[in-house]
């Protein structure tokens, strides 16, 4: 049954407004695949009412350990930032479809924006143990150096790593896409994975489509149920209509998404 | 249930239910989505997401947004259409062995009637008319907020099926009793209330509505006092069984609706918060009956004391 | 306010307010009760508890009850009557140096008109017609939920006073725009919305309603999405300034109402939660204006972006 | 300004579902009078929304200490029962009118039911330091022994003390009023004070009225504002109409209350 109780073992501040939760949760630690998410109940009352979805950033099944990266943006995440160690969370998960695995020895590119790094860290981590492992390049972008949370966790799991910030406070100056284009020109990856703000993903999708690189994206959308029942998390599908982020996603092939309709808002 | 336990069974519009707790339309998919979280064969009934004649795509995102003790939704009747429902969803739904109530929505009286005929098939136990969806405004009609259109619609559906017909009432009206009376006079077999309150919220940073559809339906505990009041009003006015809903999170809340006059209850938004809510509500009602020496849960209906 | 800060002043129906934040009727007594908790001279205006022609005792207890993110109240217009208000409360209210808006309620059109004449005195800056109180049902009238009675009432009051007349609308209607239009055509100078939603809750152990009056008015954050939607609807339909209210707890919420079309806002239930809410809302609006380069707060009114 | 911030120094379990909060709050410790209450904000969000009123049970100005006795009956009090030490409360108070002082050397009777004991402990405590102090008799009743919370704190501050429980698990068997009548017959007090459930207060009022004993009662009612603005806490007044518990009370002379209308519900 995809539900579990997790205890907060430790909450680490990993940057201004960014927290890394170390949860004790054997079920998730044992079964979560990179790219999957958990749907967490923040309080036990009506404030907030709905669960909140978070990607799994890392698991360590031997220690029942699950790591979740949380950026405070509103009521729910601010409450989480205040929770004491020992806090018990009720959660559904692992939910959704994770990243498809790259082929053996493939040259792949990971593109992360802000907390979008979390599911990509998990992906990079999972690739370390596969035979004939892929060659992993990564680009990690954010507004400033504070936004590049957990970059060492990310960088240490990749063969090549480029940081980029809009204000130049760390790494290159610019947007991830400013780095992505020359990187592709230098050496075309066989496959790309991306997670970050919608606007970033749309441009990454355009670039990859132009270069003929298969791209997998992890999408976000407001959720009700998290299990496919409410149709609340719909995003526009390339074939018309909508797909559910919680069930068909959160990871999609970039060409499943109608990026034009995505951009309408 | 041991033989000495309270009798939780209820009859609503001729539908025999093992207990008075069902899902609220649109919040429980077609049941299967929650199969892993609770034993669906324990439910009183399953009410499906709205089914329309043709498939519908639904509204652009964002479609949901949390509000204080509630949520706004503007799903927009996304569904695969009646044909696909009958062929693909219904066979699975029947397997749970509990009554299946199909929520239907249409663009016109004719479409509702046609839907009713199509869905009068084995495995469907009743139809619930979604006359109150904020989106059903095509053909210049605004069902659910005026009496004559509600009556006309209910009568057309009643005439098109031999299934029990439940009319689901909108709370966005001046006097819900009038609409209830119209539905009753048109031959409806039961009423369900309430659907969502029309609401809206705005992102002050972007200055845009949070929902892609601008407005949406407000559900969840926030609306419970309005829902309980309306059930109370309608129960005193109309002699039809009522399925009460609106913000039920616990057995306490469900019992509140029954005391106000509901014969059964539906759980909506709470399913998202806790997928096993309905199981907990059923157990909690049984506990309450035991503690308060209530032999049959049906005794609770309308047992509010006002002096 | 430094000279370089945003201009928070607004004009609503000719009432010049230093900022758009006032108290909601019935939640702030006659101001004095909160004197120790915030500086009343900083407010945009003070709106009093409803005043009636004769003193009223109000409803039997319990009169208030918490609900999810909201509260029910059935105070029942308890007040000392217009004479005592003018003699005992008004002189003190004037001392704060901010506009005083008197909320009035009556049993008939005649009574409203008589009240309006009585209250057309120095120190009263405007009248707010409480046409929507669930209790005003005497003489067979149910003001506020139908257009003709609202219009008749508004016109009678407008004709009886030279003060600006604000009509306060009930949300318990099918189409609030119709009522708003009727008030506008009758000569009202501004609209305020929303009053409380009619609700009810039940003690399942005693099986009695929680409120002595059985039903009551639902207020607080729970109703905010309904209130914002109604302000939005009315603002697009009627060319009168709107005072928006319903669940405002913070500057964010107040700004939501302004973007939806309100020229000013009122804070009700939140005063009970945090007596200094209005001060914080005023400061928060100023901060927002600074951050978003808004020179005059009035620019926010109706600045919602819908494409 | 009658508002303050209090820190939870310690929370003591004083019986099943009963907690004694030790709050650090210099303002309240210095100024609260016996019978006054504080209006406490339980959470910082909307669940619960409104403040909750509690009587002050004891103060120790030298240690900024304020003691509040809390019985868990619903959401707000259950949350309080879970709060960790160090928790910060925003509160309004001291609010309302407290107990009128007895005359010098008066023979007085205190009648407490359940947590209604709190304001009477404070009263008894305050009388210990007055010159020509009154002779204090007390009756403390509850459903069972568990309901007689803090009875030692109460008993130790009174000259005579009688416990009474409905099930006889402690003290006499019966209701407080079963003890009150013989006590009055034995030795008529010059003044009485009572706090407890409405039904108990109504009977105590009848008994005292019959015996011509001035009675002061502390009343409860659902509150909105706590400061007199909302008229939510009204109870029926003997002279017709209603009085506000938060402002005119919570302590009233028993003959200010219309007990018949009180009993209507
Ligand atoms: C599949 C998925 C995986 C996610 N993984 C992570 C993660 O690993 N780390 C992380 O910090 N965040 C993640 N998010 C986003 C996270 O769910 C939201 O930031 C969180 O729910 C905000 O809750 P809140 O109460 O603090 O914000 P609220 O006060 O509810 O809203 C504040 C803002 O947060 C954003 N937001 C809120 N809820 C959602 C949501 N369900 N989906 C998208 N945006 C939302 C909105 O922009 C909103 O304006 C993920 C979202 C999804 C859908
Ligand atoms: C002046 C005054 C002094 C009080 N002193 C104490 C005290 O010292 N210790 C103590 O434990 N309790 C005291 N109470 C009662 C206390 O305020 C309530 O028990 C508390 O507010 C319940 O909150 P809740 O969220 O747990 O309950 P809820 O879930 O809100 O309600 C549960 C039940 O508690 C009762 N209740 C709730 N709020 C109130 C209220 N404002 N007034 C009366 N009853 C209420 C009702 O019977 C209700 O059914 C006092 C009340 C008043 C008015
Ligand atoms: C996401 C969502 C989708 C809904 N879809 C439908 C629907 O298709 N047909 C319908 O009649 N009601 C629909 N409703 C209304 C619910 O069935 C129910 O009447 C309402 O949500 C109040 O109950 P609640 O507060 O328990 O959710 C929907 C509600 C939600 C939250
Ligand atoms: C306790 C209470 C008393 C009220 N009394 C009045 C009143 O006398 N006249 C009136 O027009 N509205 C009255 N209202 C309604 C408020 O003015 C306001 O319209 C409503 O509460 C919504 O705002 P809020 O959610 O901010 O409280 C009252 C509301 C409350 C909670
Ligand atoms: S969140 Fe409900 S369907 Fe995805
Ligand atoms: S609680 Fe508001 S007047 Fe007493």
PDB file of N, CA and C and ligand atoms in Angstrom, chain A residues 224 229-232, chain B residues 23-28 47-51 63-64 71-78 103-105 128-133 168-169 192-197 217-224 227 244-249 266-272, ligand 3:
ATOM      1  N   UNK A 224      -4.467  18.003  -6.008  1.00  0.00           N
ATOM      2  CA  UNK A 224      -5.464  17.672  -5.007  1.00  0.00           C
ATOM      3  C   UNK A 224      -5.055  16.342  -4.410  1.00  0.00           C
ATOM      4  N   UNK A 229      -7.206  10.787  -8.992  1.00  0.00           N
ATOM      5  CA  UNK A 229      -8.667  10.770  -8.872  1.00  0.00           C
ATOM      6  C   UNK A 229      -9.338  12.102  -9.162  1.00  0.00           C
ATOM      7  N   UNK A 230      -8.655  13.212  -8.904  1.00  0.00           N
ATOM      8  CA  UNK A 230      -9.366  14.495  -8.952  1.00  0.00           C
ATOM      9  C   UNK A 230      -9.193  15.243 -10.270  1.00  0.00           C
ATOM     10  N   UNK A 231      -8.216  14.847 -11.067  1.00  0.00           N
ATOM     11  CA  UNK A 231      -7.918  15.527 -12.327  1.00  0.00           C
ATOM     12  C   UNK A 231      -7.483  16.974 -12.103  1.00  0.00           C
ATOM     13  N   UNK A 232      -6.992  17.251 -10.912  1.00  0.00           N
ATOM     14  CA  UNK A 232      -6.608  18.619 -10.577  1.00  0.00           C
ATOM     15  C   UNK A 232      -5.260  19.026 -11.156  1.00  0.00           C
TER      16      UNK A 232
ATOM     17  N   UNK B  23     -18.891   8.131  -1.800  1.00  0.00           N
ATOM     18  CA  UNK B  23     -17.962   9.140  -2.303  1.00  0.00           C
ATOM     19  C   UNK B  23     -18.750  10.276  -2.948  1.00  0.00           C
ATOM     20  N   UNK B  24     -18.182  11.467  -2.909  1.00  0.00           N
ATOM     21  CA  UNK B  24     -18.803  12.602  -3.610  1.00  0.00           C
ATOM     22  C   UNK B  24     -18.256  12.637  -5.028  1.00  0.00           C
ATOM     23  N   UNK B  25     -19.140  12.903  -5.958  1.00  0.00           N
ATOM     24  CA  UNK B  25     -18.748  12.891  -7.368  1.00  0.00           C
ATOM     25  C   UNK B  25     -17.532  13.777  -7.639  1.00  0.00           C
ATOM     26  N   UNK B  26     -16.615  13.239  -8.418  1.00  0.00           N
ATOM     27  CA  UNK B  26     -15.477  14.030  -8.863  1.00  0.00           C
ATOM     28  C   UNK B  26     -14.293  14.011  -7.929  1.00  0.00           C
ATOM     29  N   UNK B  27     -14.483  13.410  -6.776  1.00  0.00           N
ATOM     30  CA  UNK B  27     -13.387  13.415  -5.801  1.00  0.00           C
ATOM     31  C   UNK B  27     -12.836  12.018  -5.595  1.00  0.00           C
ATOM     32  N   UNK B  28     -13.370  11.068  -6.335  1.00  0.00           N
ATOM     33  CA  UNK B  28     -12.989   9.684  -6.077  1.00  0.00           C
ATOM     34  C   UNK B  28     -12.756   8.949  -7.395  1.00  0.00           C
ATOM     35  N   UNK B  47     -19.979   7.030  -6.014  1.00  0.00           N
ATOM     36  CA  UNK B  47     -20.520   7.993  -6.967  1.00  0.00           C
ATOM     37  C   UNK B  47     -19.373   8.402  -7.879  1.00  0.00           C
ATOM     38  N   UNK B  48     -19.594   8.313  -9.167  1.00  0.00           N
ATOM     39  CA  UNK B  48     -18.505   8.578 -10.113  1.00  0.00           C
ATOM     40  C   UNK B  48     -18.329  10.064 -10.387  1.00  0.00           C
ATOM     41  N   UNK B  49     -17.208  10.400 -10.967  1.00  0.00           N
ATOM     42  CA  UNK B  49     -16.991  11.696 -11.603  1.00  0.00           C
ATOM     43  C   UNK B  49     -18.073  11.885 -12.663  1.00  0.00           C
ATOM     44  N   UNK B  50     -18.422  13.143 -12.952  1.00  0.00           N
ATOM     45  CA  UNK B  50     -19.450  13.414 -13.959  1.00  0.00           C
ATOM     46  C   UNK B  50     -19.108  12.757 -15.288  1.00  0.00           C
ATOM     47  N   UNK B  51     -20.130  12.153 -15.905  1.00  0.00           N
ATOM     48  CA  UNK B  51     -19.999  11.561 -17.225  1.00  0.00           C
ATOM     49  C   UNK B  51     -20.850  12.400 -18.178  1.00  0.00           C
ATOM     50  N   UNK B  63      -5.954  24.002 -12.017  1.00  0.00           N
ATOM     51  CA  UNK B  63      -7.346  23.599 -11.799  1.00  0.00           C
ATOM     52  C   UNK B  63      -7.738  23.529 -10.332  1.00  0.00           C
ATOM     53  N   UNK B  64      -6.773  23.488  -9.467  1.00  0.00           N
ATOM     54  CA  UNK B  64      -7.106  23.440  -8.037  1.00  0.00           C
ATOM     55  C   UNK B  64      -6.235  24.430  -7.277  1.00  0.00           C
ATOM     56  N   UNK B  71     -10.830  24.190  -0.684  1.00  0.00           N
ATOM     57  CA  UNK B  71     -10.100  24.269  -1.939  1.00  0.00           C
ATOM     58  C   UNK B  71     -11.047  24.735  -3.029  1.00  0.00           C
ATOM     59  N   UNK B  72     -10.468  25.381  -4.022  1.00  0.00           N
ATOM     60  CA  UNK B  72     -11.210  25.739  -5.215  1.00  0.00           C
ATOM     61  C   UNK B  72     -10.851  24.747  -6.303  1.00  0.00           C
ATOM     62  N   UNK B  73     -11.830  24.320  -7.097  1.00  0.00           N
ATOM     63  CA  UNK B  73     -11.492  23.493  -8.252  1.00  0.00           C
ATOM     64  C   UNK B  73     -12.261  23.970  -9.466  1.00  0.00           C
ATOM     65  N   UNK B  74     -11.605  23.831 -10.606  1.00  0.00           N
ATOM     66  CA  UNK B  74     -12.265  24.103 -11.886  1.00  0.00           C
ATOM     67  C   UNK B  74     -11.748  23.045 -12.845  1.00  0.00           C
ATOM     68  N   UNK B  75     -12.205  21.817 -12.604  1.00  0.00           N
ATOM     69  CA  UNK B  75     -11.763  20.700 -13.437  1.00  0.00           C
ATOM     70  C   UNK B  75     -12.423  20.809 -14.805  1.00  0.00           C
ATOM     71  N   UNK B  76     -13.709  21.149 -14.765  1.00  0.00           N
ATOM     72  CA  UNK B  76     -14.396  21.361 -16.040  1.00  0.00           C
ATOM     73  C   UNK B  76     -14.893  20.094 -16.695  1.00  0.00           C
ATOM     74  N   UNK B  77     -15.373  19.155 -15.906  1.00  0.00           N
ATOM     75  CA  UNK B  77     -16.064  17.974 -16.445  1.00  0.00           C
ATOM     76  C   UNK B  77     -15.206  17.099 -17.361  1.00  0.00           C
ATOM     77  N   UNK B  78     -13.887  17.160 -17.201  1.00  0.00           N
ATOM     78  CA  UNK B  78     -13.047  16.240 -17.980  1.00  0.00           C
ATOM     79  C   UNK B  78     -13.513  14.803 -17.742  1.00  0.00           C
ATOM     80  N   UNK B 103     -22.810  10.048 -11.863  1.00  0.00           N
ATOM     81  CA  UNK B 103     -23.096  11.485 -11.920  1.00  0.00           C
ATOM     82  C   UNK B 103     -23.082  11.901 -13.390  1.00  0.00           C
ATOM     83  N   UNK B 104     -24.162  12.519 -13.873  1.00  0.00           N
ATOM     84  CA  UNK B 104     -24.220  12.886 -15.293  1.00  0.00           C
ATOM     85  C   UNK B 104     -24.407  14.382 -15.476  1.00  0.00           C
ATOM     86  N   UNK B 105     -23.855  14.868 -16.558  1.00  0.00           N
ATOM     87  CA  UNK B 105     -23.939  16.290 -16.846  1.00  0.00           C
ATOM     88  C   UNK B 105     -24.120  16.476 -18.339  1.00  0.00           C
ATOM     89  N   UNK B 128     -27.128  10.450 -10.791  1.00  0.00           N
ATOM     90  CA  UNK B 128     -27.135  11.715 -10.041  1.00  0.00           C
ATOM     91  C   UNK B 128     -26.992  12.835 -11.064  1.00  0.00           C
ATOM     92  N   UNK B 129     -27.960  13.756 -11.083  1.00  0.00           N
ATOM     93  CA  UNK B 129     -27.919  14.829 -12.074  1.00  0.00           C
ATOM     94  C   UNK B 129     -27.117  16.000 -11.562  1.00  0.00           C
ATOM     95  N   UNK B 130     -26.034  16.248 -12.245  1.00  0.00           N
ATOM     96  CA  UNK B 130     -25.203  17.394 -11.903  1.00  0.00           C
ATOM     97  C   UNK B 130     -25.789  18.614 -12.594  1.00  0.00           C
ATOM     98  N   UNK B 131     -26.870  19.120 -12.040  1.00  0.00           N
ATOM     99  CA  UNK B 131     -27.534  20.269 -12.666  1.00  0.00           C
ATOM    100  C   UNK B 131     -26.881  21.569 -12.242  1.00  0.00           C
ATOM    101  N   UNK B 132     -25.863  21.447 -11.420  1.00  0.00           N
ATOM    102  CA  UNK B 132     -25.420  22.656 -10.739  1.00  0.00           C
ATOM    103  C   UNK B 132     -23.985  23.014 -11.043  1.00  0.00           C
ATOM    104  N   UNK B 133     -23.406  22.348 -12.033  1.00  0.00           N
ATOM    105  CA  UNK B 133     -22.016  22.677 -12.331  1.00  0.00           C
ATOM    106  C   UNK B 133     -21.938  24.075 -12.929  1.00  0.00           C
ATOM    107  N   UNK B 168     -28.808  16.686  -7.858  1.00  0.00           N
ATOM    108  CA  UNK B 168     -27.793  17.324  -7.023  1.00  0.00           C
ATOM    109  C   UNK B 168     -27.949  18.830  -7.090  1.00  0.00           C
ATOM    110  N   UNK B 169     -28.153  19.438  -5.937  1.00  0.00           N
ATOM    111  CA  UNK B 169     -28.509  20.853  -5.902  1.00  0.00           C
ATOM    112  C   UNK B 169     -27.302  21.760  -5.723  1.00  0.00           C
ATOM    113  N   UNK B 192     -29.305  15.359  -3.671  1.00  0.00           N
ATOM    114  CA  UNK B 192     -28.020  15.421  -2.979  1.00  0.00           C
ATOM    115  C   UNK B 192     -27.581  16.865  -2.935  1.00  0.00           C
ATOM    116  N   UNK B 193     -27.014  17.247  -1.792  1.00  0.00           N
ATOM    117  CA  UNK B 193     -26.569  18.617  -1.613  1.00  0.00           C
ATOM    118  C   UNK B 193     -25.508  18.658  -0.521  1.00  0.00           C
ATOM    119  N   UNK B 194     -24.543  19.523  -0.709  1.00  0.00           N
ATOM    120  CA  UNK B 194     -24.478  20.583  -1.702  1.00  0.00           C
ATOM    121  C   UNK B 194     -23.330  20.350  -2.676  1.00  0.00           C
ATOM    122  N   UNK B 195     -23.472  20.925  -3.860  1.00  0.00           N
ATOM    123  CA  UNK B 195     -22.355  21.038  -4.761  1.00  0.00           C
ATOM    124  C   UNK B 195     -21.483  22.196  -4.247  1.00  0.00           C
ATOM    125  N   UNK B 196     -20.487  22.568  -4.981  1.00  0.00           N
ATOM    126  CA  UNK B 196     -19.540  23.580  -4.496  1.00  0.00           C
ATOM    127  C   UNK B 196     -20.113  24.998  -4.560  1.00  0.00           C
ATOM    128  N   UNK B 197     -19.594  25.848  -3.676  1.00  0.00           N
ATOM    129  CA  UNK B 197     -19.904  27.274  -3.719  1.00  0.00           C
ATOM    130  C   UNK B 197     -18.997  27.921  -4.756  1.00  0.00           C
ATOM    131  N   UNK B 217     -15.078  26.033  -7.945  1.00  0.00           N
ATOM    132  CA  UNK B 217     -16.009  25.599  -6.909  1.00  0.00           C
ATOM    133  C   UNK B 217     -15.285  25.403  -5.585  1.00  0.00           C
ATOM    134  N   UNK B 218     -15.847  25.989  -4.553  1.00  0.00           N
ATOM    135  CA  UNK B 218     -15.244  25.889  -3.225  1.00  0.00           C
ATOM    136  C   UNK B 218     -15.816  24.668  -2.494  1.00  0.00           C
ATOM    137  N   UNK B 219     -14.928  23.825  -1.993  1.00  0.00           N
ATOM    138  CA  UNK B 219     -15.342  22.635  -1.251  1.00  0.00           C
ATOM    139  C   UNK B 219     -14.496  22.516   0.006  1.00  0.00           C
ATOM    140  N   UNK B 220     -14.789  21.507   0.798  1.00  0.00           N
ATOM    141  CA  UNK B 220     -14.006  21.267   2.003  1.00  0.00           C
ATOM    142  C   UNK B 220     -14.672  21.808   3.253  1.00  0.00           C
ATOM    143  N   UNK B 221     -14.027  21.587   4.409  1.00  0.00           N
ATOM    144  CA  UNK B 221     -14.620  21.952   5.697  1.00  0.00           C
ATOM    145  C   UNK B 221     -15.115  23.392   5.775  1.00  0.00           C
ATOM    146  N   UNK B 222     -14.485  24.290   5.042  1.00  0.00           N
ATOM    147  CA  UNK B 222     -14.889  25.695   5.070  1.00  0.00           C
ATOM    148  C   UNK B 222     -16.380  25.861   4.793  1.00  0.00           C
ATOM    149  N   UNK B 223     -16.932  25.032   3.910  1.00  0.00           N
ATOM    150  CA  UNK B 223     -18.326  25.221   3.483  1.00  0.00           C
ATOM    151  C   UNK B 223     -19.321  24.404   4.310  1.00  0.00           C
ATOM    152  N   UNK B 224     -18.810  23.625   5.252  1.00  0.00           N
ATOM    153  CA  UNK B 224     -19.706  22.721   5.980  1.00  0.00           C
ATOM    154  C   UNK B 224     -20.890  23.431   6.637  1.00  0.00           C
ATOM    155  N   UNK B 227     -23.526  23.973   4.129  1.00  0.00           N
ATOM    156  CA  UNK B 227     -24.114  22.715   3.672  1.00  0.00           C
ATOM    157  C   UNK B 227     -25.092  22.158   4.711  1.00  0.00           C
ATOM    158  N   UNK B 244     -26.322  14.096   2.036  1.00  0.00           N
ATOM    159  CA  UNK B 244     -25.717  15.340   2.500  1.00  0.00           C
ATOM    160  C   UNK B 244     -24.220  15.334   2.290  1.00  0.00           C
ATOM    161  N   UNK B 245     -23.681  16.460   1.886  1.00  0.00           N
ATOM    162  CA  UNK B 245     -22.225  16.548   1.713  1.00  0.00           C
ATOM    163  C   UNK B 245     -21.781  17.997   1.748  1.00  0.00           C
ATOM    164  N   UNK B 246     -20.490  18.159   1.934  1.00  0.00           N
ATOM    165  CA  UNK B 246     -19.900  19.489   2.011  1.00  0.00           C
ATOM    166  C   UNK B 246     -19.002  19.557   3.222  1.00  0.00           C
ATOM    167  N   UNK B 247     -17.743  19.221   3.032  1.00  0.00           N
ATOM    168  CA  UNK B 247     -16.770  19.378   4.113  1.00  0.00           C
ATOM    169  C   UNK B 247     -16.739  18.279   5.148  1.00  0.00           C
ATOM    170  N   UNK B 248     -17.296  17.125   4.837  1.00  0.00           N
ATOM    171  CA  UNK B 248     -17.248  16.030   5.818  1.00  0.00           C
ATOM    172  C   UNK B 248     -15.828  15.467   5.894  1.00  0.00           C
ATOM    173  N   UNK B 249     -15.256  15.528   7.082  1.00  0.00           N
ATOM    174  CA  UNK B 249     -13.896  15.038   7.311  1.00  0.00           C
ATOM    175  C   UNK B 249     -13.888  13.871   8.292  1.00  0.00           C
ATOM    176  N   UNK B 266     -22.000  11.982   1.683  1.00  0.00           N
ATOM    177  CA  UNK B 266     -20.917  11.766   0.727  1.00  0.00           C
ATOM    178  C   UNK B 266     -19.676  12.516   1.188  1.00  0.00           C
ATOM    179  N   UNK B 267     -18.546  11.874   0.964  1.00  0.00           N
ATOM    180  CA  UNK B 267     -17.257  12.447   1.361  1.00  0.00           C
ATOM    181  C   UNK B 267     -16.518  12.865   0.093  1.00  0.00           C
ATOM    182  N   UNK B 268     -16.111  14.127   0.040  1.00  0.00           N
ATOM    183  CA  UNK B 268     -15.451  14.640  -1.150  1.00  0.00           C
ATOM    184  C   UNK B 268     -13.996  14.985  -0.914  1.00  0.00           C
ATOM    185  N   UNK B 269     -13.748  16.261  -0.717  1.00  0.00           N
ATOM    186  CA  UNK B 269     -12.400  16.779  -0.545  1.00  0.00           C
ATOM    187  C   UNK B 269     -11.575  15.992   0.478  1.00  0.00           C
ATOM    188  N   UNK B 270     -12.229  15.493   1.502  1.00  0.00           N
ATOM    189  CA  UNK B 270     -11.497  14.773   2.549  1.00  0.00           C
ATOM    190  C   UNK B 270     -10.746  13.560   2.002  1.00  0.00           C
ATOM    191  N   UNK B 271     -11.241  12.989   0.893  1.00  0.00           N
ATOM    192  CA  UNK B 271     -10.520  11.861   0.303  1.00  0.00           C
ATOM    193  C   UNK B 271      -9.094  12.249  -0.089  1.00  0.00           C
ATOM    194  N   UNK B 272      -8.927  13.490  -0.512  1.00  0.00           N
ATOM    195  CA  UNK B 272      -7.593  13.936  -0.929  1.00  0.00           C
ATOM    196  C   UNK B 272      -6.678  14.074   0.283  1.00  0.00           C
TER     197      UNK B 272
HETATM  198  C1  LIG E   3     -12.077  18.178  -7.572  1.00  0.00           C
HETATM  199  C2  LIG E   3     -13.561  18.128  -7.495  1.00  0.00           C
HETATM  200  C3  LIG E   3     -14.313  17.687  -8.577  1.00  0.00           C
HETATM  201  C4  LIG E   3     -15.698  17.623  -8.516  1.00  0.00           C
HETATM  202  N1  LIG E   3     -16.410  17.147  -9.591  1.00  0.00           N
HETATM  203  C5  LIG E   3     -17.768  17.034  -9.514  1.00  0.00           C
HETATM  204  C6  LIG E   3     -18.522  16.456 -10.568  1.00  0.00           C
HETATM  205  O1  LIG E   3     -17.979  16.027 -11.582  1.00  0.00           O
HETATM  206  N2  LIG E   3     -19.895  16.380 -10.442  1.00  0.00           N
HETATM  207  C7  LIG E   3     -20.532  16.828  -9.306  1.00  0.00           C
HETATM  208  O2  LIG E   3     -21.748  16.739  -9.224  1.00  0.00           O
HETATM  209  N3  LIG E   3     -19.831  17.338  -8.272  1.00  0.00           N
HETATM  210  C8  LIG E   3     -18.468  17.460  -8.348  1.00  0.00           C
HETATM  211  N4  LIG E   3     -17.756  17.989  -7.273  1.00  0.00           N
HETATM  212  C9  LIG E   3     -18.492  18.401  -6.071  1.00  0.00           C
HETATM  213  C10 LIG E   3     -18.455  17.328  -4.986  1.00  0.00           C
HETATM  214  O3  LIG E   3     -19.083  16.142  -5.421  1.00  0.00           O
HETATM  215  C11 LIG E   3     -19.117  17.815  -3.690  1.00  0.00           C
HETATM  216  O4  LIG E   3     -20.456  18.149  -3.977  1.00  0.00           O
HETATM  217  C12 LIG E   3     -18.437  19.044  -3.111  1.00  0.00           C
HETATM  218  O5  LIG E   3     -17.033  18.957  -3.307  1.00  0.00           O
HETATM  219  C13 LIG E   3     -18.718  19.224  -1.616  1.00  0.00           C
HETATM  220  O6  LIG E   3     -18.234  18.165  -0.845  1.00  0.00           O
HETATM  221  P1  LIG E   3     -16.799  18.185  -0.095  1.00  0.00           P
HETATM  222  O7  LIG E   3     -16.693  19.479   0.629  1.00  0.00           O
HETATM  223  O8  LIG E   3     -16.806  16.992   0.786  1.00  0.00           O
HETATM  224  O9  LIG E   3     -15.753  18.094  -1.170  1.00  0.00           O
HETATM  225  C14 LIG E   3     -16.360  18.042  -7.337  1.00  0.00           C
HETATM  226  C15 LIG E   3     -15.613  18.480  -6.247  1.00  0.00           C
HETATM  227  C16 LIG E   3     -14.236  18.538  -6.293  1.00  0.00           C
HETATM  228  C17 LIG E   3     -13.463  19.014  -5.110  1.00  0.00           C
END
